[in-house]
Coordinates of C-alpha atoms in Angstrom, one line a residue:
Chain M
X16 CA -3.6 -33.7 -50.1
X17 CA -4.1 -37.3 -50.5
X18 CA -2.1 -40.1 -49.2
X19 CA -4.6 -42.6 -52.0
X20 CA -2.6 -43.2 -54.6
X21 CA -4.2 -41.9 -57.7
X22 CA -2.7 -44.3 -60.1
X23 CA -1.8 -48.0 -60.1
X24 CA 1.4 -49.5 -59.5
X25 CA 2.7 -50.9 -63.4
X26 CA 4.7 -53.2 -61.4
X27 CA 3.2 -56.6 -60.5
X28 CA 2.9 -57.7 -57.0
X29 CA 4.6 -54.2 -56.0
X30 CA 2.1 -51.2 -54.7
X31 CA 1.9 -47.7 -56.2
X32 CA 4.9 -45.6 -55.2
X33 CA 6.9 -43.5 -57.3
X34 CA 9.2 -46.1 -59.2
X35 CA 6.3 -48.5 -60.0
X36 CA 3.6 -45.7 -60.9
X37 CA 6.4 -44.3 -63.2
X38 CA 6.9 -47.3 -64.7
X39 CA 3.8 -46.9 -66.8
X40 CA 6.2 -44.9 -69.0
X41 CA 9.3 -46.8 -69.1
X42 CA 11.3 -43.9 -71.3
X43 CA 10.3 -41.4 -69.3
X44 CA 11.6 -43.2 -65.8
X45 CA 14.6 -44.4 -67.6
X46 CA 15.3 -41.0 -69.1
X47 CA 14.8 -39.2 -65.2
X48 CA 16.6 -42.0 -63.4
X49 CA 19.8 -41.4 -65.7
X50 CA 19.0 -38.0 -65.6
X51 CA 19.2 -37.9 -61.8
X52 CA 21.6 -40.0 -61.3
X53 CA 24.4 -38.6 -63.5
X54 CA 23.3 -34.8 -61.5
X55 CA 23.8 -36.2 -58.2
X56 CA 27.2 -38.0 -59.7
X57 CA 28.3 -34.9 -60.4
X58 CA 30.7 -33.1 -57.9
X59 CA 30.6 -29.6 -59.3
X60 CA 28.3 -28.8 -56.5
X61 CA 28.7 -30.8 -53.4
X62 CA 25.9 -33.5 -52.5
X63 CA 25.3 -31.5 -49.1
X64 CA 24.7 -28.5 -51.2
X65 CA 22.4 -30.7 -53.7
X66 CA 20.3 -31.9 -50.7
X67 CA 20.0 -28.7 -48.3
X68 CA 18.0 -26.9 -51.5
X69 CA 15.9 -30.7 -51.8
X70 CA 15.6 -30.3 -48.4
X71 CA 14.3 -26.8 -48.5
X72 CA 12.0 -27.9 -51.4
X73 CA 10.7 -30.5 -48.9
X74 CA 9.1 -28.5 -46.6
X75 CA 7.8 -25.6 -48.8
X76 CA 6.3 -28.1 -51.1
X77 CA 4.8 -30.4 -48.0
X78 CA 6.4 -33.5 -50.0
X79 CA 6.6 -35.6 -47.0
X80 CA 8.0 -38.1 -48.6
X81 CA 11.1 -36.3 -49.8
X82 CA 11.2 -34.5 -46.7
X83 CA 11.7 -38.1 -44.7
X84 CA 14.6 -38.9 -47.0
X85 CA 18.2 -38.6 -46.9
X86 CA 20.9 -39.2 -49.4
X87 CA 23.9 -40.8 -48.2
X88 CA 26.1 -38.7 -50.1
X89 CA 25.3 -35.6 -48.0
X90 CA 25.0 -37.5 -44.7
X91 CA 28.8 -38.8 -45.6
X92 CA 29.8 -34.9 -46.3
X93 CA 28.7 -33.7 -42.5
X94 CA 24.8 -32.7 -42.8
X95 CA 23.6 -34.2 -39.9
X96 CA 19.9 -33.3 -38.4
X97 CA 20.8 -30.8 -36.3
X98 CA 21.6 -28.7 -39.7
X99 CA 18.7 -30.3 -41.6
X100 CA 16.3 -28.6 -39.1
X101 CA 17.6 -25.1 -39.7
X102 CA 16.4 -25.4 -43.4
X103 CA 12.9 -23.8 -42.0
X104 CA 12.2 -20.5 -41.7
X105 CA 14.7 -18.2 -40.1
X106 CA 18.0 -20.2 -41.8
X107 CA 19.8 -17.0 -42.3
X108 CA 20.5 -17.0 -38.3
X109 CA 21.6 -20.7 -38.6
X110 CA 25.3 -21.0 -37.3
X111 CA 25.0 -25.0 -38.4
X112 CA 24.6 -23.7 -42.1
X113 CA 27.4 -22.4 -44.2
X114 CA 27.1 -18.7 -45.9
X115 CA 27.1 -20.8 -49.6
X116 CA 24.0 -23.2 -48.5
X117 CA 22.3 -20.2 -46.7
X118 CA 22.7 -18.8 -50.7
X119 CA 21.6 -21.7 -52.2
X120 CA 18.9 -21.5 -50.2
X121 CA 17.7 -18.1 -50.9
X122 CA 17.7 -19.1 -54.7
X123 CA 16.0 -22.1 -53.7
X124 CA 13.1 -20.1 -52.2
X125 CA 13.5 -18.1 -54.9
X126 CA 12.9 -20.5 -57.7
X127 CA 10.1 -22.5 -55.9
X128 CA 8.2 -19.4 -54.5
X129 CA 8.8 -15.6 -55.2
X130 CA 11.4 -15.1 -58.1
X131 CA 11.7 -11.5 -56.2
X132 CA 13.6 -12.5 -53.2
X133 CA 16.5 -13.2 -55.1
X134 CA 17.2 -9.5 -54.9
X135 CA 20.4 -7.6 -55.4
X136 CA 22.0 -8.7 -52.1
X137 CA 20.6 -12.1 -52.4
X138 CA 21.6 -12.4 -56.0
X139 CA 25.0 -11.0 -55.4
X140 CA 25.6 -13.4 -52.3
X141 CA 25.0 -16.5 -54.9
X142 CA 27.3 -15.3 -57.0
X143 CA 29.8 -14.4 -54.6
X144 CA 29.3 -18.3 -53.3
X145 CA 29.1 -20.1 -56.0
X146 CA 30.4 -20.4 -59.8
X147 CA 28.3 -19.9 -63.0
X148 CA 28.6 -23.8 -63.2
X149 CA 27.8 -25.0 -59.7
X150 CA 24.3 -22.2 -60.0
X151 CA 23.4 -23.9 -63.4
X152 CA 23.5 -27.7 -61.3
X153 CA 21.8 -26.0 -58.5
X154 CA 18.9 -24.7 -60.7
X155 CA 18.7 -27.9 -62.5
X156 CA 18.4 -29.4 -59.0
X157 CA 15.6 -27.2 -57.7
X158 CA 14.2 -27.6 -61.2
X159 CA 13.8 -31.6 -60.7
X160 CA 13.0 -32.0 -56.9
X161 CA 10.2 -29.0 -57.5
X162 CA 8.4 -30.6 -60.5
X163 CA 9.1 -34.1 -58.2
X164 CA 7.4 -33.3 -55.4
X165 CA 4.5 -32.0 -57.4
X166 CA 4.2 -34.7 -59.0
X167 CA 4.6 -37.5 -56.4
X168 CA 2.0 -35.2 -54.6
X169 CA -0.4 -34.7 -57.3
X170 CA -0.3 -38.3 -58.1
X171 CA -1.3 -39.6 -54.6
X172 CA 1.7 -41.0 -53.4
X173 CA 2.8 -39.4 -50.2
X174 CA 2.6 -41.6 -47.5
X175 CA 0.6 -41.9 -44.3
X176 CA 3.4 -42.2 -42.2
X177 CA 7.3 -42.5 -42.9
X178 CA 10.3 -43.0 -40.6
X179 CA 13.3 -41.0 -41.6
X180 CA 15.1 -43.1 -44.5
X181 CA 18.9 -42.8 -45.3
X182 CA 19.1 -44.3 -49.3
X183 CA 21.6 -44.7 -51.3
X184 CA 22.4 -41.6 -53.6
X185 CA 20.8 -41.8 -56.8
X186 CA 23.3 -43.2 -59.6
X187 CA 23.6 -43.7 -63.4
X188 CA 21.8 -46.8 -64.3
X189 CA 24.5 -49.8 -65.5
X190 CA 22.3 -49.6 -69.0
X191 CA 22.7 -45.2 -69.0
X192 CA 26.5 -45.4 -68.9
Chain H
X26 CA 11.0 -20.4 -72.4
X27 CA 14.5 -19.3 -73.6
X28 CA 14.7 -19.0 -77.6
X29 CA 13.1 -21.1 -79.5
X30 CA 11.5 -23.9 -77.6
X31 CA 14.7 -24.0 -75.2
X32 CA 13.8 -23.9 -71.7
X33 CA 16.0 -21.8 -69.4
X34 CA 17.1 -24.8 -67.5
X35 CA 18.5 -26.6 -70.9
X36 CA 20.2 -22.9 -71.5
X37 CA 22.1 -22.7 -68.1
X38 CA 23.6 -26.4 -68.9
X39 CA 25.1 -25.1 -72.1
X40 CA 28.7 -25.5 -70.4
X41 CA 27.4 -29.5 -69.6
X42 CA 26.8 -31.0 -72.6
X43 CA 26.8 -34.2 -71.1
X44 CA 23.8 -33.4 -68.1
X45 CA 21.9 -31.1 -70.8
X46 CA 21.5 -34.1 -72.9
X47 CA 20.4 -36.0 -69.8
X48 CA 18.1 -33.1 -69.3
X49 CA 16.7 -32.9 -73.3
X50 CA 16.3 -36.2 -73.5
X51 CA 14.2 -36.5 -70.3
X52 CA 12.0 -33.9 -71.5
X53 CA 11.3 -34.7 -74.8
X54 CA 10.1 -38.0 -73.2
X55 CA 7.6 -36.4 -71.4
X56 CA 6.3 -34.7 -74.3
X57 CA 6.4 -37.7 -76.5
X58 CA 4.3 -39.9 -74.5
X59 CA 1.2 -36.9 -74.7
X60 CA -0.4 -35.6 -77.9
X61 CA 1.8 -32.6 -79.4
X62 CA -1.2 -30.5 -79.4
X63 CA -1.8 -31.2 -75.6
X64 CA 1.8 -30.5 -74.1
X65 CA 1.7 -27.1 -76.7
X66 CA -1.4 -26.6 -74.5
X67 CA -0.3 -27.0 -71.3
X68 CA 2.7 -25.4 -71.8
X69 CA 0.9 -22.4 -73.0
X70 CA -1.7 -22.4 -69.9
X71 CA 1.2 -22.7 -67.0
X72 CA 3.4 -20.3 -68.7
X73 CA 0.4 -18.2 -68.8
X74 CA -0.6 -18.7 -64.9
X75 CA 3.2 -17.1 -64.5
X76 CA 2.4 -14.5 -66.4
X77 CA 4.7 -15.2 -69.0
X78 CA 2.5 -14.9 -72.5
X79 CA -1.2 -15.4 -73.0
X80 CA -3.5 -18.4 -71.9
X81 CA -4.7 -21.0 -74.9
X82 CA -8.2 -20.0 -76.5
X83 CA -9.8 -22.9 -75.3
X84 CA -13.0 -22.0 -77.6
X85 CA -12.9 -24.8 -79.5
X86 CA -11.1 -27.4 -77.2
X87 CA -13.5 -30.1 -75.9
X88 CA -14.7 -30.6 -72.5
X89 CA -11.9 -33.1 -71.0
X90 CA -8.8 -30.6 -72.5
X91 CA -10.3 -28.0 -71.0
X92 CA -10.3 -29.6 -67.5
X93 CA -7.1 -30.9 -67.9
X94 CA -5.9 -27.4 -68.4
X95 CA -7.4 -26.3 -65.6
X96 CA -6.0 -29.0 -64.0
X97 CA -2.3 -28.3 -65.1
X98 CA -2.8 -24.8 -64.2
X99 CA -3.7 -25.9 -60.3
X100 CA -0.2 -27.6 -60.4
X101 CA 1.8 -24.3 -60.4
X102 CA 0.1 -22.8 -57.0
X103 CA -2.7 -24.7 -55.3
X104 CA -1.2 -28.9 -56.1
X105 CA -2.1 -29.7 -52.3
X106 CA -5.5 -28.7 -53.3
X107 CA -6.2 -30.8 -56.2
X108 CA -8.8 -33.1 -55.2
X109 CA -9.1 -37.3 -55.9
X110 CA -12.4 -36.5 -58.5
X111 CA -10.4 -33.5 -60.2
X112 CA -7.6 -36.5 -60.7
X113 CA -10.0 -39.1 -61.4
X114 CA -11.6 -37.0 -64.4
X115 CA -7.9 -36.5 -66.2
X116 CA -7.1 -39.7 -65.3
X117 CA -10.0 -41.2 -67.3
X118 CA -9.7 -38.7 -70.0
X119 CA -5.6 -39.7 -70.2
X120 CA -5.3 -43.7 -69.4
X121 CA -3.2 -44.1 -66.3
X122 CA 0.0 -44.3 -68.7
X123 CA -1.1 -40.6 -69.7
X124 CA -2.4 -39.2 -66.4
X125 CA 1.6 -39.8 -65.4
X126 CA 3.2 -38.2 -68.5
X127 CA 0.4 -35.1 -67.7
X128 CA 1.4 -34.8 -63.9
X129 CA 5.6 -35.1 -65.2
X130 CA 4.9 -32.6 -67.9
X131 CA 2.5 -30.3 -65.7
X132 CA 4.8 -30.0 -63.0
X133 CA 8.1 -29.8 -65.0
X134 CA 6.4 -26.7 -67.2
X135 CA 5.8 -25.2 -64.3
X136 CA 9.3 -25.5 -62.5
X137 CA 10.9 -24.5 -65.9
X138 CA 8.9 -21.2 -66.0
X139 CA 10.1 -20.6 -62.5
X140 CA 13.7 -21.3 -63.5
X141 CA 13.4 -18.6 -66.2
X142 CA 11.5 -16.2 -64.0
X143 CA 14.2 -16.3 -61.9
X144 CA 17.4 -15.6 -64.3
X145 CA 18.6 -19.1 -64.6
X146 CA 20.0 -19.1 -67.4
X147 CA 21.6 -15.6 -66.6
X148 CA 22.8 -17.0 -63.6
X149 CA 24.7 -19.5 -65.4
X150 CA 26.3 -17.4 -67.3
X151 CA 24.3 -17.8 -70.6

């Protein structure tokens, strides 16, 4: 995995990362960024929900750069680190994660990895959780942070090293609205 | 794919016409800014990796389409493993401004199979 990026910044007098290397085709970042800012806008599902499955996504993708990001949003709604690091491996034993994000997360896992382990249990557990609407933002979530990180990966831009960053939560660009 | 060209994700926003547009139009970006004949191509090729229809007959396709299919087809298990030269030679076939509409596209193809493989749209109640 390289940390070179493989394309130039289209920003002059900034370096390559994701906003300036996407800049190379303005209607497709302005298209995402009001894309991605009117889904984390949305309060169907709850921001916390939104980043425990970008979180999970994260670390199964090995996007470090996503991984060393938080969005204020679900900071402000009570996911603190000690439940960020029980989206590994063994999160159905977490007592810091709720019985909906431990769902999420199964379709998450699902979605990014094995479409088989969202299983009748598993399956029935989301539904149980969550409505039809709050799934469809969920899978639309998962969707986006998946094909992200692969990008962002693929592209060369993960970084050497990066402290963890809290950022403002994504909104609608002023000219979107 | 749901229907006719309708990915599953665009299906399970049906009830949020407001995001689904959001969603179409970021798409169709992405596919504008690549030859039609190359995102039918790539499409084809990850949704094929998935096992979700056949792969392209790449008979007739010419030596940089072919890579770049083979490159879009590493995106869906192996992207850690794509190397700087495997890059380098779509980037030069591409431009820069195409390498990045081929890595969006590439990697969205491949989440949207993965959405349908798993019931999205189903899910949503579509």
């Amino acid at each position: 995995m390289s940390t070179i990026p493989r394309v130039s910044s289209a920003i002059p007098g900034e370096p390559a990362h994701f906003g300036s290397v996407l800049a190379h085709q303005p209607d497709i970042a302005a298209s995402f960024f009001a894309l991605y800012g009117r889904f984390w806008g949305s309060d169907v599902l709850s921001a916390r929900i939104k980043e425990v499955a970008r979180m999970r996504n994260a670390r199964v993708t090995e996007c470090g750069f996503c991984r060393n990001v938080r969005f204020d949003k679900a900071v402000a709604q009570g996911l603190g680190e000690a439940a960020v690091d029980d989206i590994t491996d063994g999160y159905e034993t977490s007592d810091r994660l709720t019985d909906a994000e431990k769902a999420a997360l199964k379709f998450t896992d699902a979605l990014i990895h094995d479409p088989e382990l969202l299983n009748g249990d598993a399956r029935a557990a989301l539904q149980r959780h969550l409505t039809p609407a709050q799934i469809a933002e969920l899978g639309l979530g998962v969707t986006l942070f998946l094909a992200l990180a692969k990008a962002l990966i693929t592209l060369g831009l993960e970084p050497e090293t990066m402290d963890r960053t809290v950022l403002p939560t994504p909104a609608v660009p002023e000219a979107a609205e | 794919m749901t229907g006719a060209g309708r990915s599953a994700v665009q299906a399970a926003l049906a009830a949020d016409p407001v995001l689904a547009a959001h969603y179409a139009d970021f798409r169709a970006h992405a596919e504008a800014a690549l030859d039609p004949a190359l995102v039918a191509l790539i499409r084809q090729a990850v949704a094929a990796v998935h096992g979700m229809g056949a792969a392209p007959d790449e008979a007739g396709l010419d030596a940089a389409t072919r890579s770049a299919l083979a490159y879009a087809r590493r995106m869906t298990f192996e992207h850690t493993a794509i190397t700087d030269a495997e890059a380098a030679a779509v980037a030069a076939h591409l431009g820069e401004p195409g390498f990045v509409a081929f890595s969006v596209l590439a990697a969205l193809a491949d989440a949207e199979c993965r959405a349908a493989l798993v019931g999205l749209a189903e899910l949503a109640g579509e």
